[in-house]
XYZ file of C-alpha atoms in Angstrom:
429
model
C 165.674 104.955 -11.293
C 166.127 101.560 -9.770
C 168.699 102.994 -7.325
C 166.361 105.840 -6.409
C 163.531 103.418 -5.706
C 165.655 101.197 -3.554
C 166.934 104.218 -1.638
C 163.377 105.460 -1.072
C 162.244 102.123 0.290
C 165.121 102.066 2.773
C 164.250 105.574 3.936
C 160.585 104.730 4.467
C 161.521 101.576 6.305
C 163.784 103.551 8.594
C 161.061 106.115 9.244
C 158.527 103.417 10.137
C 160.971 101.754 12.507
C 161.553 105.039 14.273
C 157.806 105.699 14.502
C 157.219 102.255 16.004
C 159.918 102.980 18.581
C 158.241 106.270 19.456
C 154.851 104.538 19.746
C 156.347 101.831 21.976
C 157.973 104.461 24.159
C 154.683 106.423 24.362
C 152.730 103.302 25.316
C 155.249 102.411 28.018
C 155.059 105.989 29.290
C 151.263 105.798 29.469
C 151.471 102.484 31.330
C 153.964 103.853 33.817
C 151.881 106.993 34.284
C 148.773 104.922 34.862
C 150.569 102.817 37.439
C 151.917 105.925 39.160
C 148.505 107.573 39.181
C 146.803 104.421 40.472
C 149.411 104.045 43.171
C 149.036 107.660 44.104
C 145.279 107.356 44.372
C 145.562 104.246 46.485
C 148.051 105.992 48.713
C 145.795 109.041 48.907
C 142.783 106.820 49.691
C 144.702 105.222 52.525
C 144.925 108.598 54.192
C 141.331 109.668 53.709
C 140.198 108.514 57.187
C 142.010 109.067 60.458
C 140.873 108.858 64.081
C 141.617 110.469 67.423
C 140.287 110.003 70.966
C 138.154 112.914 72.172
C 136.928 111.651 75.538
C 137.583 108.945 78.135
C 135.368 108.511 81.197
C 136.253 107.648 83.867
C 140.012 107.877 83.851
C 140.619 107.071 87.539
C 140.391 103.570 88.960
C 141.222 102.020 92.313
C 142.829 98.653 92.898
C 140.349 95.745 93.025
C 137.791 97.918 91.245
C 135.846 97.102 88.094
C 134.056 99.791 86.136
C 132.694 100.587 82.685
C 134.855 102.952 80.690
C 133.457 104.969 77.784
C 135.821 105.830 74.916
C 134.803 108.358 72.260
C 136.695 108.443 68.938
C 136.353 110.987 66.130
C 136.878 110.653 62.367
C 139.201 113.545 61.520
C 139.858 112.335 57.975
C 138.397 113.464 54.660
C 136.048 110.560 53.988
C 133.652 108.295 55.842
C 134.796 105.106 57.521
C 132.727 101.914 57.180
C 132.520 98.766 59.311
C 134.482 100.419 62.136
C 135.752 98.070 64.844
C 137.777 98.832 67.977
C 139.941 96.365 69.821
C 141.811 96.771 73.114
C 145.222 95.117 73.252
C 146.354 94.308 76.794
C 149.254 92.081 77.823
C 148.366 89.087 79.943
C 150.738 90.372 82.626
C 149.095 93.788 82.798
C 147.402 94.901 86.040
C 144.398 96.022 83.988
C 142.110 93.431 82.426
C 139.167 93.547 80.013
C 135.985 91.863 81.192
C 134.056 90.466 78.205
C 134.818 91.126 74.554
C 137.927 93.087 73.685
C 136.818 93.621 70.054
C 133.629 95.605 69.455
C 131.820 97.284 66.583
C 131.231 101.016 66.849
C 129.008 103.520 65.080
C 125.538 103.282 63.534
C 124.908 100.652 60.860
C 126.782 99.822 58.737
C 129.083 100.806 61.620
C 129.589 104.095 59.781
C 131.481 107.077 61.201
C 131.230 110.024 58.857
C 133.704 112.831 58.420
C 134.038 114.942 61.602
C 131.693 112.535 63.416
C 132.113 110.822 66.794
C 131.125 107.458 68.173
C 131.451 105.923 71.627
C 132.345 102.393 72.641
C 132.293 100.929 76.158
C 134.501 98.330 77.811
C 134.388 96.741 81.249
C 137.805 97.058 82.892
C 139.120 95.470 86.062
C 142.123 96.721 88.040
C 144.105 94.109 89.926
C 144.095 94.531 93.704
C 147.884 94.710 93.740
C 148.104 97.275 90.941
C 150.651 99.994 91.570
C 149.692 103.645 91.573
C 150.375 105.317 88.237
C 149.185 105.846 84.677
C 148.711 102.876 82.361
C 148.628 103.385 78.582
C 146.419 100.854 76.808
C 146.498 100.381 72.998
C 143.166 100.807 71.225
C 143.245 99.540 67.636
C 140.722 101.062 65.206
C 139.951 99.026 62.046
C 137.778 100.268 59.142
C 137.025 100.071 55.421
C 137.095 102.991 53.012
C 134.065 101.819 51.033
C 130.650 100.356 51.652
C 131.455 97.354 49.436
C 134.793 95.792 48.540
C 136.834 98.596 50.043
C 140.367 98.661 51.332
C 140.907 97.766 55.012
C 142.886 100.156 57.188
C 143.831 100.275 60.872
C 145.268 102.736 63.329
C 146.470 102.317 66.908
C 145.482 104.913 69.521
C 146.317 104.936 73.226
C 144.050 105.515 76.247
C 145.478 106.547 79.606
C 144.115 104.953 82.802
C 145.133 106.390 86.159
C 145.286 104.018 89.122
C 144.922 105.821 92.449
C 145.042 104.584 96.029
C 146.489 101.322 97.143
C 145.173 97.811 97.420
C 146.455 97.669 100.997
C 144.893 100.984 102.006
C 142.318 101.155 104.787
C 140.087 104.190 105.024
C 137.082 105.139 107.147
C 134.185 107.285 106.040
C 131.621 108.867 108.374
C 128.324 107.932 106.729
C 125.878 109.522 109.132
C 125.596 111.344 112.463
C 122.275 111.326 114.309
C 121.026 112.044 117.813
C 118.227 110.578 119.906
C 116.137 112.659 120.248
C 116.655 114.271 116.849
C 117.072 117.703 118.430
C 118.826 117.883 121.771
C 117.433 120.421 124.198
C 119.376 122.439 126.767
C 119.361 120.696 130.127
C 118.434 117.353 128.555
C 120.272 114.123 127.813
C 120.693 112.295 124.538
C 122.546 109.663 122.535
C 124.938 110.557 119.736
C 125.088 107.827 117.054
C 127.980 107.839 114.555
C 127.872 105.431 111.601
C 131.266 104.497 110.135
C 132.205 102.495 107.042
C 135.466 100.966 105.871
C 135.718 102.252 102.286
C 139.279 101.009 101.835
C 140.636 97.683 100.638
C 142.193 96.479 103.869
C 140.675 95.140 107.087
C 140.811 97.648 109.926
C 142.076 96.385 113.261
C 141.819 97.908 116.742
C 139.618 100.841 115.794
C 139.391 103.481 118.516
C 136.752 106.193 118.147
C 137.205 109.172 120.476
C 134.737 112.049 120.848
C 136.101 115.314 122.194
C 133.319 116.632 124.429
C 133.501 120.277 125.387
C 130.892 122.583 126.909
C 127.965 122.566 126.502
C 128.309 118.737 126.268
C 129.391 116.350 129.004
C 129.794 112.534 128.889
C 127.285 110.410 130.800
C 127.948 107.024 132.349
C 131.270 106.418 130.613
C 134.114 108.126 128.820
C 133.889 109.126 125.190
C 136.040 106.346 123.734
C 134.624 103.375 121.809
C 136.609 100.359 120.546
C 135.953 98.116 117.535
C 138.071 94.965 117.114
C 137.870 94.580 113.314
C 136.087 96.217 110.422
C 136.315 94.531 107.025
C 136.211 96.404 103.700
C 132.646 97.502 102.952
C 131.424 96.857 106.501
C 129.685 99.500 108.632
C 129.468 99.993 112.376
C 127.568 102.374 114.662
C 129.142 103.757 117.828
C 127.041 105.421 120.536
C 127.966 108.182 122.951
C 125.745 109.267 125.851
C 125.938 113.014 126.394
C 124.278 115.639 128.538
C 123.579 119.183 127.399
C 124.130 122.194 129.636
C 120.997 124.104 130.525
C 122.485 127.318 129.159
C 123.487 125.780 125.822
C 122.938 128.048 122.855
C 120.525 126.877 120.186
C 122.672 126.184 117.117
C 124.876 123.526 115.502
C 127.786 122.753 117.816
C 130.936 121.231 116.302
C 132.645 118.334 118.065
C 135.960 116.709 117.177
C 135.958 113.002 116.356
C 139.282 111.155 116.259
C 139.711 107.780 114.552
C 142.764 105.673 115.315
C 143.279 102.230 113.734
C 145.686 99.777 112.123
C 145.534 98.259 108.635
C 146.793 94.860 107.467
C 150.336 96.185 107.307
C 150.143 97.131 111.022
C 150.523 100.757 110.016
C 148.807 103.126 112.475
C 146.394 105.596 110.899
C 145.047 108.698 112.611
C 142.136 110.692 111.205
C 140.458 113.773 112.662
C 136.965 114.838 111.688
C 134.403 117.391 112.808
C 130.755 116.509 113.356
C 127.834 118.824 114.058
C 125.155 118.353 116.717
C 121.988 120.440 116.695
C 120.849 121.903 120.007
C 117.452 123.531 119.953
C 115.970 125.118 123.051
C 112.430 126.377 123.426
C 110.623 129.129 125.311
C 108.165 128.265 128.092
C 105.748 131.023 129.096
C 103.742 130.555 132.297
C 101.492 132.787 134.416
C 103.569 133.777 137.388
C 101.001 135.937 139.253
C 97.576 137.552 138.867
C 96.606 140.743 140.730
C 93.096 142.232 140.921
C 92.814 145.829 142.026
C 90.604 146.406 143.887
C 90.629 142.890 145.250
C 86.827 142.906 145.675
C 84.802 143.915 142.680
C 81.253 145.126 142.870
C 78.845 146.146 140.197
C 79.335 149.507 138.577
C 83.036 149.715 139.572
C 86.350 149.975 137.703
C 89.788 148.561 138.373
C 92.743 146.626 136.920
C 93.368 142.940 136.309
C 97.140 142.390 136.006
C 98.769 139.213 134.703
C 102.507 138.643 135.157
C 104.030 136.013 132.843
C 107.562 134.588 132.966
C 109.723 132.740 130.442
C 111.157 129.668 132.182
C 112.540 128.204 128.930
C 115.962 128.457 127.305
C 115.024 130.530 124.263
C 113.371 133.888 123.792
C 109.630 133.887 123.255
C 108.549 136.117 120.403
C 105.205 137.610 119.455
C 103.737 136.890 122.919
C 99.959 137.523 123.089
C 97.473 137.195 125.974
C 93.771 136.711 125.389
C 91.002 136.555 128.009
C 87.633 135.016 127.209
C 84.441 134.625 129.262
C 84.647 138.180 130.673
C 81.391 139.647 129.395
C 80.456 142.947 131.099
C 83.652 142.829 133.159
C 86.765 143.704 131.113
C 87.229 146.640 128.771
C 89.598 144.646 126.485
C 90.283 140.988 125.757
C 93.605 141.011 123.805
C 97.038 142.360 124.685
C 100.300 142.110 122.722
C 103.493 141.872 124.785
C 106.169 141.062 122.196
C 109.437 139.366 123.160
C 110.348 137.854 126.528
C 113.915 136.663 127.046
C 114.711 133.530 129.084
C 114.286 134.166 132.825
C 112.511 137.493 132.297
C 108.911 138.402 133.077
C 106.382 140.902 131.730
C 103.121 142.244 133.139
C 99.960 142.793 131.116
C 97.265 145.029 132.599
C 93.633 144.658 131.526
C 91.173 147.383 132.381
C 88.210 146.264 134.534
C 84.804 147.902 134.205
C 81.990 145.979 135.868
C 78.623 146.836 134.423
C 75.857 147.595 136.912
C 73.875 144.808 135.291
C 76.711 142.328 135.719
C 75.749 139.017 137.251
C 76.569 138.724 140.954
C 78.766 135.719 141.772
C 81.791 133.902 140.364
C 82.937 134.212 136.759
C 85.391 131.812 135.066
C 87.953 133.655 132.941
C 90.046 131.679 130.464
C 93.527 133.164 130.089
C 95.224 131.987 126.865
C 98.879 132.691 126.020
C 100.336 132.200 122.538
C 103.903 132.786 121.335
C 106.620 131.613 118.917
C 110.286 130.713 119.154
C 113.141 132.016 117.008
C 112.724 129.037 114.639
C 109.089 129.876 113.845
C 107.483 127.112 115.931
C 104.230 128.092 117.678
C 103.290 127.412 121.312
C 100.217 128.053 123.479
C 98.802 127.311 126.916
C 95.792 128.409 128.976
C 94.527 128.650 132.533
C 91.137 129.263 134.179
C 90.948 132.119 136.713
C 87.902 132.809 138.893
C 86.759 136.347 139.619
C 83.894 137.228 141.963
C 81.449 140.128 141.542
C 79.661 141.434 144.637
C 76.608 143.670 144.942
C 77.116 147.365 145.504
C 77.479 148.445 149.194
C 75.755 151.577 150.772
C 77.716 154.756 151.284
C 77.988 153.976 155.064
C 78.838 150.344 155.592
C 76.263 148.322 157.543
C 78.913 147.434 160.074
C 79.180 151.118 160.980
C 75.389 151.479 161.225
C 75.106 148.409 163.436
C 77.877 149.713 165.677
C 76.203 153.130 165.896
C 72.857 151.588 166.840
C 74.575 149.502 169.521
C 76.260 152.587 170.932
C 72.969 154.474 170.977
C 71.162 151.618 172.714
C 73.915 151.260 175.273
C 73.803 154.998 175.925
C 70.029 154.969 176.437
C 70.223 152.007 178.755
C 72.964 153.697 180.779
C 70.920 156.902 181.026
C 67.834 155.010 182.254
C 69.794 153.132 184.897
C 71.379 156.312 186.239
C 68.046 158.181 186.259
C 66.357 155.400 188.233
C 69.077 155.482 190.909
C 68.784 159.205 191.373
C 65.011 158.934 191.940
C 65.461 156.259 194.570
C 67.975 158.319 196.461
C 65.615 161.234 196.580
């Protein structure tokens, strides 16, 4: 019995030792699992927020230019990002510099950018005047926290591309404005063409020659059509004037003229630019009374006739919707308005008004006001008037008094001749 008891105790002791080992192993397993799970969660949390650039504006810069650039980033991760900050990293030797702060907060308070949300940050950039043409990639570091309080801090580096165009030594001229004095040149007239130029480049222009190619209907006046400017600094403007005459037969429209610009920049390189400018020529019609004809030439009461008015267009454009109106012709004319229509330059038209003098018409002179109205092809209206005198005489007998007086004189002379002859015959008897 004693041996059995001792053997039982040894067996139980062995079992307990084995159980303790199993418990220890299980506890270690749980600890390792917990560590693995915690590490996995932390690693998963580190990937919950990611960013990308969705928009950059502008992307083109010129040497010696400073401008505000807007950069829009988007949270493409699976959780919100808190306390978001962006920072531009630029080498001191870079041709692109940041004006002001390079590190800025972004997003609404607490600088939060939610999942699938965007936010925009702005920086002031300056491009060195000697910057070479090309694309510059600038690092943009995004820093954020994964929680509102006591979260983990993460960062990611994105890249923005800036394109530098042009050259710091480039000189370039822009035609700002082209005007004429008067504003609208008329055929047969003279005027001044004013061309305003500006140096929009980054180099001083030397020996600028501005040449206007004048072709019909334009001719130079007083000098040739070349103007010279010694220097023109960047940003400066200059106005060159050309005196021109316009042919009388010039068509009313915008006429294109060639303008040639020849100059040197600071590198003594010769530049040649050709441009086209437009000059407006606008003619106008001019309607005048060329002749008036009254038929019969002497009007008496209770008679009829014609009053004809011939008008001519002495202008350079067609006259449209021409109308003639006569006023002050009571008891004389049968009509007071006539529509003629269109009269081309150099052509004439005749309007005939019927004349019917009433028997009660006033004897003497009558003042008739002849008014002419018309339009040009551009819709502008014109008018002019003239006073014409017309005389009304009293009605004459069927046999004119001159004839009666002549007949009486003939009769008297005949009677006197008969008496003289009769007296002679009596004396001879």
